[in-house]
Tab-separated table of N, CA and C in Angstrom:
chain	number	residue	atom	x	y	z
A	1	MET	N	-24.248	-45.665	42.433
A	1	MET	CA	-22.808	-45.488	42.479
A	1	MET	C	-22.347	-45.171	43.899
A	2	GLU	N	-23.050	-44.246	44.574
A	2	GLU	CA	-22.663	-43.855	45.917
A	2	GLU	C	-22.800	-45.024	46.882
A	3	VAL	N	-23.888	-45.805	46.749
A	3	VAL	CA	-24.105	-46.948	47.623
A	3	VAL	C	-23.032	-48.000	47.378
A	4	GLU	N	-22.721	-48.285	46.107
A	4	GLU	CA	-21.693	-49.274	45.784
A	4	GLU	C	-20.344	-48.846	46.344
A	5	LEU	N	-20.009	-47.580	46.214
A	5	LEU	CA	-18.747	-47.064	46.717
A	5	LEU	C	-18.710	-47.148	48.242
A	6	THR	N	-19.848	-46.919	48.884
A	6	THR	CA	-19.925	-47.008	50.337
A	6	THR	C	-19.648	-48.432	50.798
A	7	TRP	N	-20.215	-49.422	50.094
A	7	TRP	CA	-19.959	-50.800	50.473
A	7	TRP	C	-18.491	-51.158	50.297
A	8	ILE	N	-17.869	-50.646	49.262
A	8	ILE	CA	-16.442	-50.898	49.036
A	8	ILE	C	-15.619	-50.303	50.167
A	9	LEU	N	-16.044	-49.167	50.696
A	9	LEU	CA	-15.321	-48.479	51.763
A	9	LEU	C	-15.675	-49.017	53.149
A	10	ALA	N	-16.063	-50.268	53.227
A	10	ALA	CA	-16.336	-50.962	54.485
A	10	ALA	C	-17.490	-50.349	55.266
A	11	GLY	N	-18.505	-49.903	54.565
A	11	GLY	CA	-19.720	-49.469	55.226
A	11	GLY	C	-19.682	-48.128	55.899
A	12	ARG	N	-18.816	-47.220	55.445
A	12	ARG	CA	-18.775	-45.874	56.010
A	12	ARG	C	-18.880	-44.841	54.931
A	13	GLN	N	-19.599	-43.785	55.238
A	13	GLN	CA	-19.682	-42.662	54.313
A	13	GLN	C	-19.545	-41.393	55.131
A	14	ASP	N	-18.660	-40.521	54.683
A	14	ASP	CA	-18.433	-39.246	55.362
A	14	ASP	C	-18.988	-38.146	54.471
A	15	VAL	N	-19.930	-37.384	54.987
A	15	VAL	CA	-20.543	-36.309	54.215
A	15	VAL	C	-20.086	-34.986	54.807
A	16	ASN	N	-19.460	-34.164	53.988
A	16	ASN	CA	-19.032	-32.848	54.445
A	16	ASN	C	-20.083	-31.846	54.012
A	17	SER	N	-20.755	-31.279	54.974
A	17	SER	CA	-21.831	-30.345	54.704
A	17	SER	C	-21.313	-28.922	54.812
A	18	SER	N	-22.253	-27.998	54.881
A	18	SER	CA	-21.913	-26.592	55.036
A	18	SER	C	-22.852	-25.978	56.052
A	19	VAL	N	-22.367	-24.987	56.742
A	19	VAL	CA	-23.213	-24.287	57.695
A	19	VAL	C	-24.403	-23.654	56.982
A	20	GLU	N	-24.284	-23.355	55.711
A	20	GLU	CA	-25.381	-22.760	54.948
A	20	GLU	C	-26.565	-23.711	54.841
A	21	GLY	N	-26.302	-25.003	54.957
A	21	GLY	CA	-27.394	-25.964	54.905
A	21	GLY	C	-28.195	-26.013	56.186
A	22	GLU	N	-27.709	-25.406	57.239
A	22	GLU	CA	-28.381	-25.436	58.525
A	22	GLU	C	-29.437	-24.348	58.673
A	23	THR	N	-29.328	-23.292	57.913
A	23	THR	CA	-30.282	-22.200	58.030
A	23	THR	C	-31.078	-22.075	56.738
A	24	ASP	N	-32.114	-21.288	56.739
A	24	ASP	CA	-32.962	-21.134	55.564
A	24	ASP	C	-32.390	-20.196	54.522
A	25	GLU	N	-31.161	-19.743	54.697
A	25	GLU	CA	-30.592	-18.798	53.747
A	25	GLU	C	-30.347	-19.450	52.387
A	26	HIS	N	-30.007	-20.724	52.383
A	26	HIS	CA	-29.699	-21.399	51.128
A	26	HIS	C	-30.453	-22.727	51.071
A	27	GLU	N	-31.539	-22.775	50.315
A	27	GLU	CA	-32.374	-23.964	50.244
A	27	GLU	C	-31.647	-25.159	49.646
A	28	VAL	N	-30.684	-24.934	48.773
A	28	VAL	CA	-29.942	-26.049	48.188
A	28	VAL	C	-29.214	-26.807	49.282
A	29	GLY	N	-28.625	-26.085	50.215
A	29	GLY	CA	-27.959	-26.727	51.342
A	29	GLY	C	-28.920	-27.543	52.177
A	30	LYS	N	-30.123	-27.017	52.375
A	30	LYS	CA	-31.133	-27.748	53.131
A	30	LYS	C	-31.531	-29.032	52.408
A	31	LEU	N	-31.702	-28.949	51.083
A	31	LEU	CA	-32.054	-30.145	50.318
A	31	LEU	C	-30.951	-31.186	50.402
A	32	ARG	N	-29.703	-30.751	50.371
A	32	ARG	CA	-28.577	-31.684	50.483
A	32	ARG	C	-28.581	-32.353	51.851
A	33	MET	N	-28.848	-31.584	52.918
A	33	MET	CA	-28.899	-32.165	54.255
A	33	MET	C	-30.050	-33.160	54.361
A	34	LEU	N	-31.194	-32.866	53.736
A	34	LEU	CA	-32.325	-33.775	53.748
A	34	LEU	C	-31.968	-35.064	53.012
A	35	GLU	N	-31.273	-34.937	51.892
A	35	GLU	CA	-30.830	-36.110	51.138
A	35	GLU	C	-29.883	-36.953	51.990
A	36	ASN	N	-28.982	-36.312	52.733
A	36	ASN	CA	-28.059	-37.040	53.596
A	36	ASN	C	-28.802	-37.782	54.693
A	37	THR	N	-29.860	-37.162	55.233
A	37	THR	CA	-30.665	-37.809	56.260
A	37	THR	C	-31.354	-39.041	55.688
A	38	TRP	N	-31.922	-38.924	54.483
A	38	TRP	CA	-32.554	-40.079	53.850
A	38	TRP	C	-31.535	-41.182	53.619
A	39	ASN	N	-30.364	-40.841	53.115
A	39	ASN	CA	-29.315	-41.837	52.903
A	39	ASN	C	-28.955	-42.516	54.211
A	40	ARG	N	-28.831	-41.715	55.272
A	40	ARG	CA	-28.461	-42.265	56.570
A	40	ARG	C	-29.496	-43.278	57.038
A	41	HIS	N	-30.759	-42.977	56.868
A	41	HIS	CA	-31.814	-43.885	57.311
A	41	HIS	C	-31.907	-45.114	56.414
A	42	ASP	N	-31.825	-44.928	55.100
A	42	ASP	CA	-31.951	-46.049	54.172
A	42	ASP	C	-30.767	-47.002	54.238
A	43	LEU	N	-29.568	-46.464	54.298
A	43	LEU	CA	-28.378	-47.304	54.245
A	43	LEU	C	-28.056	-47.965	55.579
A	44	ARG	N	-28.688	-47.519	56.636
A	44	ARG	CA	-28.485	-48.121	57.956
A	44	ARG	C	-28.826	-49.606	57.946
A	45	HIS	N	-29.836	-49.965	57.160
A	45	HIS	CA	-30.265	-51.360	57.092
A	45	HIS	C	-29.217	-52.256	56.436
A	46	PHE	N	-28.282	-51.654	55.735
A	46	PHE	CA	-27.224	-52.411	55.073
A	46	PHE	C	-25.910	-52.341	55.845
A	47	GLY	N	-25.960	-51.840	57.080
A	47	GLY	CA	-24.769	-51.749	57.905
A	47	GLY	C	-23.870	-50.574	57.581
A	48	VAL	N	-24.427	-49.564	56.928
A	48	VAL	CA	-23.639	-48.394	56.541
A	48	VAL	C	-23.851	-47.292	57.572
A	49	LYS	N	-22.769	-46.744	58.063
A	49	LYS	CA	-22.818	-45.640	59.020
A	49	LYS	C	-22.444	-44.356	58.289
A	50	ILE	N	-23.319	-43.365	58.312
A	50	ILE	CA	-23.054	-42.095	57.657
A	50	ILE	C	-22.793	-41.040	58.717
A	51	SER	N	-21.660	-40.394	58.605
A	51	SER	CA	-21.299	-39.292	59.493
A	51	SER	C	-21.367	-38.003	58.693
A	52	ILE	N	-21.962	-36.977	59.292
A	52	ILE	CA	-22.121	-35.693	58.620
A	52	ILE	C	-21.281	-34.640	59.341
A	53	VAL	N	-20.348	-34.045	58.617
A	53	VAL	CA	-19.514	-32.983	59.168
A	53	VAL	C	-20.157	-31.652	58.793
A	54	GLU	N	-20.504	-30.868	59.807
A	54	GLU	CA	-21.160	-29.577	59.599
A	54	GLU	C	-20.246	-28.464	60.097
A	55	PRO	N	-19.394	-27.960	59.205
A	55	PRO	CA	-18.455	-26.917	59.650
A	55	PRO	C	-19.104	-25.547	59.721
A	56	GLY	N	-18.508	-24.681	60.511
A	56	GLY	CA	-18.921	-23.281	60.548
A	56	GLY	C	-18.268	-22.549	59.390
A	57	TYR	N	-18.042	-21.257	59.571
A	57	TYR	CA	-17.392	-20.474	58.524
A	57	TYR	C	-15.882	-20.574	58.664
A	58	PHE	N	-15.240	-21.001	57.588
A	58	PHE	CA	-13.788	-21.107	57.552
A	58	PHE	C	-13.268	-20.333	56.363
A	59	ARG	N	-12.080	-19.783	56.492
A	59	ARG	CA	-11.479	-19.010	55.417
A	59	ARG	C	-10.949	-19.961	54.347
A	60	THR	N	-11.650	-19.997	53.212
A	60	THR	CA	-11.272	-20.838	52.074
A	60	THR	C	-11.433	-19.993	50.814
A	61	GLY	N	-11.253	-20.616	49.667
A	61	GLY	CA	-11.456	-19.913	48.403
A	61	GLY	C	-12.899	-19.468	48.228
A	62	ILE	N	-13.824	-20.213	48.783
A	62	ILE	CA	-15.249	-19.873	48.666
A	62	ILE	C	-15.567	-18.623	49.480
A	63	THR	N	-14.889	-18.446	50.604
A	63	THR	CA	-15.178	-17.307	51.474
A	63	THR	C	-14.161	-16.179	51.308
A	64	ASP	N	-13.487	-16.120	50.184
A	64	ASP	CA	-12.532	-15.045	49.921
A	64	ASP	C	-13.271	-13.709	49.893
A	65	LEU	N	-12.809	-12.759	50.689
A	65	LEU	CA	-13.495	-11.479	50.852
A	65	LEU	C	-13.598	-10.703	49.544
A	66	GLN	N	-12.510	-10.555	48.829
A	66	GLN	CA	-12.510	-9.761	47.592
A	66	GLN	C	-13.412	-10.377	46.534
A	67	VAL	N	-13.352	-11.701	46.385
A	67	VAL	CA	-14.176	-12.388	45.382
A	67	VAL	C	-15.659	-12.247	45.735
A	68	SER	N	-15.988	-12.443	47.000
A	68	SER	CA	-17.389	-12.355	47.435
A	68	SER	C	-17.950	-10.955	47.240
A	69	LEU	N	-17.195	-9.942	47.640
A	69	LEU	CA	-17.668	-8.563	47.470
A	69	LEU	C	-17.774	-8.181	45.995
A	70	ALA	N	-16.861	-8.672	45.177
A	70	ALA	CA	-16.930	-8.395	43.737
A	70	ALA	C	-18.190	-9.011	43.129
A	71	LYS	N	-18.551	-10.227	43.569
A	71	LYS	CA	-19.780	-10.875	43.074
A	71	LYS	C	-21.011	-10.084	43.477
A	72	VAL	N	-21.046	-9.658	44.739
A	72	VAL	CA	-22.188	-8.886	45.229
A	72	VAL	C	-22.327	-7.589	44.443
A	73	LYS	N	-21.218	-6.888	44.211
A	73	LYS	CA	-21.262	-5.622	43.471
A	73	LYS	C	-21.648	-5.835	42.009
A	74	ARG	N	-21.187	-6.942	41.420
A	74	ARG	CA	-21.540	-7.236	40.035
A	74	ARG	C	-23.042	-7.502	39.899
A	75	VAL	N	-23.592	-8.237	40.837
A	75	VAL	CA	-25.034	-8.506	40.813
A	75	VAL	C	-25.814	-7.213	41.003
A	76	TRP	N	-25.372	-6.361	41.923
A	76	TRP	CA	-26.051	-5.083	42.176
A	76	TRP	C	-26.057	-4.205	40.931
A	77	GLU	N	-24.959	-4.213	40.198
A	77	GLU	CA	-24.878	-3.400	38.976
A	77	GLU	C	-25.823	-3.910	37.890
A	78	GLU	N	-26.125	-5.212	37.881
A	78	GLU	CA	-26.983	-5.803	36.859
A	78	GLU	C	-28.470	-5.726	37.209
A	79	VAL	N	-28.785	-5.368	38.442
A	79	VAL	CA	-30.178	-5.307	38.889
A	79	VAL	C	-30.878	-4.124	38.222
A	80	PRO	N	-32.147	-4.306	37.817
A	80	PRO	CA	-32.886	-3.184	37.217
A	80	PRO	C	-33.002	-1.999	38.185
A	81	MET	N	-33.138	-0.809	37.626
A	81	MET	CA	-33.150	0.427	38.407
A	81	MET	C	-34.296	0.463	39.424
A	82	HIS	N	-35.480	-0.062	39.078
A	82	HIS	CA	-36.602	0.002	40.032
A	82	HIS	C	-36.321	-0.847	41.280
A	83	ILE	N	-35.541	-1.913	41.145
A	83	ILE	CA	-35.176	-2.718	42.311
A	83	ILE	C	-34.129	-1.976	43.142
A	84	LYS	N	-33.194	-1.310	42.485
A	84	LYS	CA	-32.210	-0.512	43.216
A	84	LYS	C	-32.898	0.585	44.019
A	85	GLU	N	-33.922	1.190	43.432
A	85	GLU	CA	-34.659	2.243	44.133
A	85	GLU	C	-35.439	1.670	45.308
A	86	THR	N	-35.982	0.467	45.142
A	86	THR	CA	-36.749	-0.165	46.212
A	86	THR	C	-35.866	-0.449	47.423
A	87	TYR	N	-34.687	-0.964	47.166
A	87	TYR	CA	-33.779	-1.304	48.268
A	87	TYR	C	-32.938	-0.122	48.717
A	88	GLY	N	-32.478	0.665	47.803
A	88	GLY	CA	-31.683	1.837	48.146
A	88	GLY	C	-30.206	1.517	48.319
A	89	GLU	N	-29.406	2.537	48.112
A	89	GLU	CA	-27.951	2.385	48.226
A	89	GLU	C	-27.531	2.085	49.667
A	90	LYS	N	-28.279	2.637	50.635
A	90	LYS	CA	-27.955	2.408	52.047
A	90	LYS	C	-28.097	0.924	52.402
A	91	CYS	N	-29.134	0.283	51.887
A	91	CYS	CA	-29.349	-1.142	52.137
A	91	CYS	C	-28.224	-1.965	51.512
A	92	PHE	N	-27.831	-1.606	50.292
A	92	PHE	CA	-26.743	-2.315	49.620
A	92	PHE	C	-25.433	-2.157	50.387
A	93	ASP	N	-25.132	-0.946	50.816
A	93	ASP	CA	-23.905	-0.711	51.581
A	93	ASP	C	-23.930	-1.464	52.908
A	94	GLY	N	-25.095	-1.519	53.550
A	94	GLY	CA	-25.233	-2.276	54.793
A	94	GLY	C	-25.007	-3.761	54.573
A	95	TYR	N	-25.527	-4.280	53.454
A	95	TYR	CA	-25.329	-5.694	53.138
A	95	TYR	C	-23.848	-5.980	52.891
A	96	CYS	N	-23.178	-5.112	52.149
A	96	CYS	CA	-21.740	-5.277	51.897
A	96	CYS	C	-20.955	-5.242	53.204
A	97	SER	N	-21.367	-4.380	54.117
A	97	SER	CA	-20.715	-4.286	55.416
A	97	SER	C	-20.894	-5.588	56.207
A	98	GLU	N	-22.104	-6.167	56.165
A	98	GLU	CA	-22.364	-7.432	56.857
A	98	GLU	C	-21.538	-8.563	56.253
A	99	VAL	N	-21.459	-8.607	54.921
A	99	VAL	CA	-20.640	-9.623	54.255
A	99	VAL	C	-19.181	-9.462	54.670
A	100	ASN	N	-18.711	-8.241	54.665
A	100	ASN	CA	-17.328	-7.945	55.047
A	100	ASN	C	-17.044	-8.400	56.471
A	101	LYS	N	-17.920	-8.028	57.389
A	101	LYS	CA	-17.736	-8.393	58.796
A	101	LYS	C	-17.787	-9.908	58.984
A	102	GLY	N	-18.732	-10.546	58.318
A	102	GLY	CA	-18.871	-11.995	58.445
A	102	GLY	C	-17.677	-12.760	57.896
A	103	LEU	N	-17.197	-12.343	56.731
A	103	LEU	CA	-16.076	-13.058	56.117
A	103	LEU	C	-14.757	-12.799	56.835
A	104	LEU	N	-14.625	-11.644	57.456
A	104	LEU	CA	-13.404	-11.367	58.217
A	104	LEU	C	-13.350	-12.183	59.505
A	105	SER	N	-14.509	-12.621	59.989
A	105	SER	CA	-14.541	-13.401	61.225
A	105	SER	C	-14.415	-14.904	60.975
A	106	CYS	N	-14.209	-15.327	59.738
A	106	CYS	CA	-14.039	-16.749	59.420
A	106	CYS	C	-12.793	-17.297	60.111
A	107	SER	N	-12.905	-18.508	60.592
A	107	SER	CA	-11.772	-19.168	61.219
A	107	SER	C	-10.758	-19.586	60.156
A	108	THR	N	-9.494	-19.535	60.511
A	108	THR	CA	-8.449	-19.963	59.580
A	108	THR	C	-7.939	-21.365	59.916
A	109	ASN	N	-8.455	-21.955	60.985
A	109	ASN	CA	-7.983	-23.258	61.444
A	109	ASN	C	-8.768	-24.386	60.762
A	110	LEU	N	-8.380	-24.728	59.544
A	110	LEU	CA	-9.056	-25.794	58.802
A	110	LEU	C	-8.802	-27.174	59.404
A	111	LYS	N	-7.863	-27.257	60.319
A	111	LYS	CA	-7.563	-28.527	60.982
A	111	LYS	C	-8.782	-29.045	61.757
A	112	LEU	N	-9.634	-28.152	62.217
A	112	LEU	CA	-10.837	-28.576	62.939
A	112	LEU	C	-11.729	-29.441	62.049
A	113	VAL	N	-11.887	-29.048	60.786
A	113	VAL	CA	-12.700	-29.820	59.844
A	113	VAL	C	-11.995	-31.125	59.502
A	114	ALA	N	-10.705	-31.040	59.251
A	114	ALA	CA	-9.943	-32.249	58.914
A	114	ALA	C	-9.969	-33.260	60.063
A	115	ASP	N	-9.890	-32.782	61.300
A	115	ASP	CA	-9.949	-33.684	62.454
A	115	ASP	C	-11.305	-34.384	62.546
A	116	CYS	N	-12.380	-33.652	62.282
A	116	CYS	CA	-13.712	-34.265	62.293
A	116	CYS	C	-13.819	-35.344	61.216
A	117	MET	N	-13.330	-35.026	60.021
A	117	MET	CA	-13.397	-35.994	58.926
A	117	MET	C	-12.535	-37.220	59.234
A	118	GLU	N	-11.362	-36.995	59.805
A	118	GLU	CA	-10.493	-38.117	60.162
A	118	GLU	C	-11.167	-39.014	61.188
A	119	HIS	N	-11.753	-38.421	62.221
A	119	HIS	CA	-12.435	-39.206	63.246
A	119	HIS	C	-13.599	-39.986	62.651
A	120	ALA	N	-14.361	-39.345	61.774
A	120	ALA	CA	-15.513	-40.010	61.161
A	120	ALA	C	-15.089	-41.209	60.310
A	121	LEU	N	-13.946	-41.115	59.679
A	121	LEU	CA	-13.503	-42.175	58.770
A	121	LEU	C	-12.759	-43.313	59.457
A	122	ILE	N	-11.991	-43.040	60.514
A	122	ILE	CA	-11.146	-44.105	61.047
A	122	ILE	C	-11.464	-44.532	62.481
A	123	SER	N	-12.399	-43.880	63.143
A	123	SER	CA	-12.691	-44.277	64.519
A	123	SER	C	-13.535	-45.548	64.540
A	124	VAL	N	-13.461	-46.264	65.637
A	124	VAL	CA	-14.234	-47.490	65.798
A	124	VAL	C	-15.715	-47.166	65.923
A	125	HIS	N	-16.031	-46.110	66.652
A	125	HIS	CA	-17.429	-45.699	66.861
A	125	HIS	C	-17.592	-44.233	66.455
A	126	PRO	N	-17.763	-43.965	65.159
A	126	PRO	CA	-17.912	-42.564	64.726
A	126	PRO	C	-19.269	-41.996	65.136
A	127	ARG	N	-19.280	-40.699	65.355
A	127	ARG	CA	-20.542	-40.017	65.663
A	127	ARG	C	-21.303	-39.762	64.360
A	128	THR	N	-22.584	-39.475	64.461
A	128	THR	CA	-23.354	-39.125	63.265
A	128	THR	C	-23.106	-37.674	62.893
A	129	PRO	N	-23.362	-36.719	63.801
A	129	PRO	CA	-23.044	-35.330	63.444
A	129	PRO	C	-21.705	-34.905	64.018
A	130	TYR	N	-20.982	-34.140	63.254
A	130	TYR	CA	-19.749	-33.492	63.709
A	130	TYR	C	-19.905	-32.006	63.437
A	131	SER	N	-19.593	-31.191	64.406
A	131	SER	CA	-19.648	-29.739	64.242
A	131	SER	C	-18.245	-29.184	64.402
A	132	ALA	N	-17.744	-28.575	63.351
A	132	ALA	CA	-16.392	-28.013	63.389
A	132	ALA	C	-16.478	-26.493	63.476
A	133	GLY	N	-15.912	-25.936	64.528
A	133	GLY	CA	-15.917	-24.486	64.704
A	133	GLY	C	-16.915	-24.056	65.755
A	134	TRP	N	-16.535	-23.014	66.483
A	134	TRP	CA	-17.408	-22.509	67.552
A	134	TRP	C	-18.718	-21.970	67.013
A	135	ASP	N	-18.676	-21.318	65.853
A	135	ASP	CA	-19.908	-20.743	65.311
A	135	ASP	C	-20.905	-21.840	64.944
A	136	ALA	N	-20.429	-22.947	64.435
A	136	ALA	CA	-21.335	-24.054	64.104
A	136	ALA	C	-21.902	-24.685	65.370
A	137	GLN	N	-21.037	-24.921	66.357
A	137	GLN	CA	-21.466	-25.602	67.572
A	137	GLN	C	-22.432	-24.787	68.418
A	138	PHE	N	-22.161	-23.510	68.557
A	138	PHE	CA	-22.941	-22.722	69.502
A	138	PHE	C	-23.909	-21.724	68.870
A	139	TYR	N	-23.909	-21.615	67.562
A	139	TYR	CA	-24.818	-20.658	66.932
A	139	TYR	C	-25.673	-21.326	65.858
A	140	PHE	N	-25.066	-21.782	64.781
A	140	PHE	CA	-25.839	-22.259	63.640
A	140	PHE	C	-26.589	-23.567	63.901
A	141	ILE	N	-25.978	-24.507	64.596
A	141	ILE	CA	-26.676	-25.756	64.900
A	141	ILE	C	-27.859	-25.469	65.820
A	142	ARG	N	-27.641	-24.627	66.823
A	142	ARG	CA	-28.738	-24.253	67.739
A	142	ARG	C	-29.836	-23.495	66.986
A	143	LEU	N	-29.412	-22.600	66.109
A	143	LEU	CA	-30.352	-21.800	65.334
A	143	LEU	C	-31.240	-22.684	64.453
A	144	SER	N	-30.686	-23.762	63.936
A	144	SER	CA	-31.443	-24.638	63.038
A	144	SER	C	-32.563	-25.386	63.766
A	145	HIS	N	-32.488	-25.472	65.094
A	145	HIS	CA	-33.523	-26.164	65.867
A	145	HIS	C	-34.667	-25.240	66.298
A	146	LEU	N	-34.512	-23.954	66.079
A	146	LEU	CA	-35.560	-22.995	66.434
A	146	LEU	C	-36.662	-22.990	65.373
A	147	PRO	N	-37.847	-22.516	65.730
A	147	PRO	CA	-38.872	-22.314	64.703
A	147	PRO	C	-38.363	-21.348	63.632
A	148	THR	N	-38.756	-21.567	62.398
A	148	THR	CA	-38.243	-20.790	61.280
A	148	THR	C	-38.446	-19.292	61.467
A	149	SER	N	-39.599	-18.895	61.960
A	149	SER	CA	-39.862	-17.457	62.122
A	149	SER	C	-38.904	-16.826	63.133
A	150	LEU	N	-38.580	-17.534	64.208
A	150	LEU	CA	-37.649	-17.021	65.197
A	150	LEU	C	-36.215	-16.991	64.643
A	151	ALA	N	-35.825	-18.043	63.916
A	151	ALA	CA	-34.494	-18.078	63.294
A	151	ALA	C	-34.352	-16.941	62.283
A	152	ASP	N	-35.399	-16.706	61.491
A	152	ASP	CA	-35.365	-15.607	60.525
A	152	ASP	C	-35.194	-14.265	61.231
A	153	TYR	N	-35.904	-14.082	62.335
A	153	TYR	CA	-35.797	-12.836	63.092
A	153	TYR	C	-34.369	-12.636	63.595
A	154	ILE	N	-33.783	-13.689	64.156
A	154	ILE	CA	-32.419	-13.590	64.691
A	154	ILE	C	-31.429	-13.271	63.578
A	155	LEU	N	-31.601	-13.912	62.419
A	155	LEU	CA	-30.672	-13.694	61.304
A	155	LEU	C	-30.800	-12.300	60.679
A	156	THR	N	-31.987	-11.693	60.772
A	156	THR	CA	-32.209	-10.427	60.070
A	156	THR	C	-32.433	-9.233	60.985
A	157	ARG	N	-32.390	-9.400	62.283
A	157	ARG	CA	-32.742	-8.303	63.197
A	157	ARG	C	-31.815	-7.103	63.083
A	158	SER	N	-30.562	-7.329	62.745
A	158	SER	CA	-29.633	-6.208	62.679
A	158	SER	C	-29.302	-5.800	61.241
A	159	SER	N	-29.943	-6.424	60.273
A	159	SER	CA	-29.639	-6.078	58.883
A	159	SER	C	-30.312	-4.757	58.504
A	160	THR	N	-29.721	-4.072	57.542
A	160	THR	CA	-30.246	-2.800	57.068
A	160	THR	C	-31.552	-3.035	56.310
A	161	LYS	N	-32.538	-2.235	56.613
A	161	LYS	CA	-33.854	-2.388	55.976
A	161	LYS	C	-33.851	-1.705	54.613
A	162	PRO	N	-34.617	-2.254	53.646
A	162	PRO	CA	-34.739	-1.588	52.336
A	162	PRO	C	-35.345	-0.208	52.470
A	163	ALA	N	-35.039	0.638	51.525
A	163	ALA	CA	-35.486	2.031	51.551
A	163	ALA	C	-37.013	2.140	51.555
A	164	GLN	N	-37.685	1.292	50.804
A	164	GLN	CA	-39.143	1.377	50.713
A	164	GLN	C	-39.844	0.305	51.551
A	165	ALA	N	-39.174	-0.206	52.582
A	165	ALA	CA	-39.783	-1.202	53.453
A	165	ALA	C	-40.832	-0.560	54.339
A	166	PHE	N	-41.776	-1.351	54.826
A	166	PHE	CA	-42.846	-0.835	55.698
A	166	PHE	C	-42.315	-0.585	57.078
């Protein structure tokens, strides 16, 4: 279906990804990016150009601060007591603080993503990757090219450690 639709659209496919797919935090995002890479390589032989838009963090319904914090607190309340003791309330509060800080720093300029998608769809020579937002261009895309152990260290170096961590 996707290939047939791509041919109907004059050989172009625009894939809107997520910054979460660039790091190891969310494996589903990584699998989606891998699938897009396979599509890009396979469909190239049929004259199909695939452009991938990789936005940073933007303020949308998905990144709503109140909804995100409510989900985190709901999950924490459902966790068994021995896991709460292992991590501790301090670790949970630190995680909530990081979520709060991260979501408050989301860009509100969704035009950056729309401009990338517009360019990918109507330009004569579209690029393969598009990075929308400073955080995607200068942090997450660069981070994704580092060895996994180094990227993990950078992502977790300032996070609160669990209560019973070594």
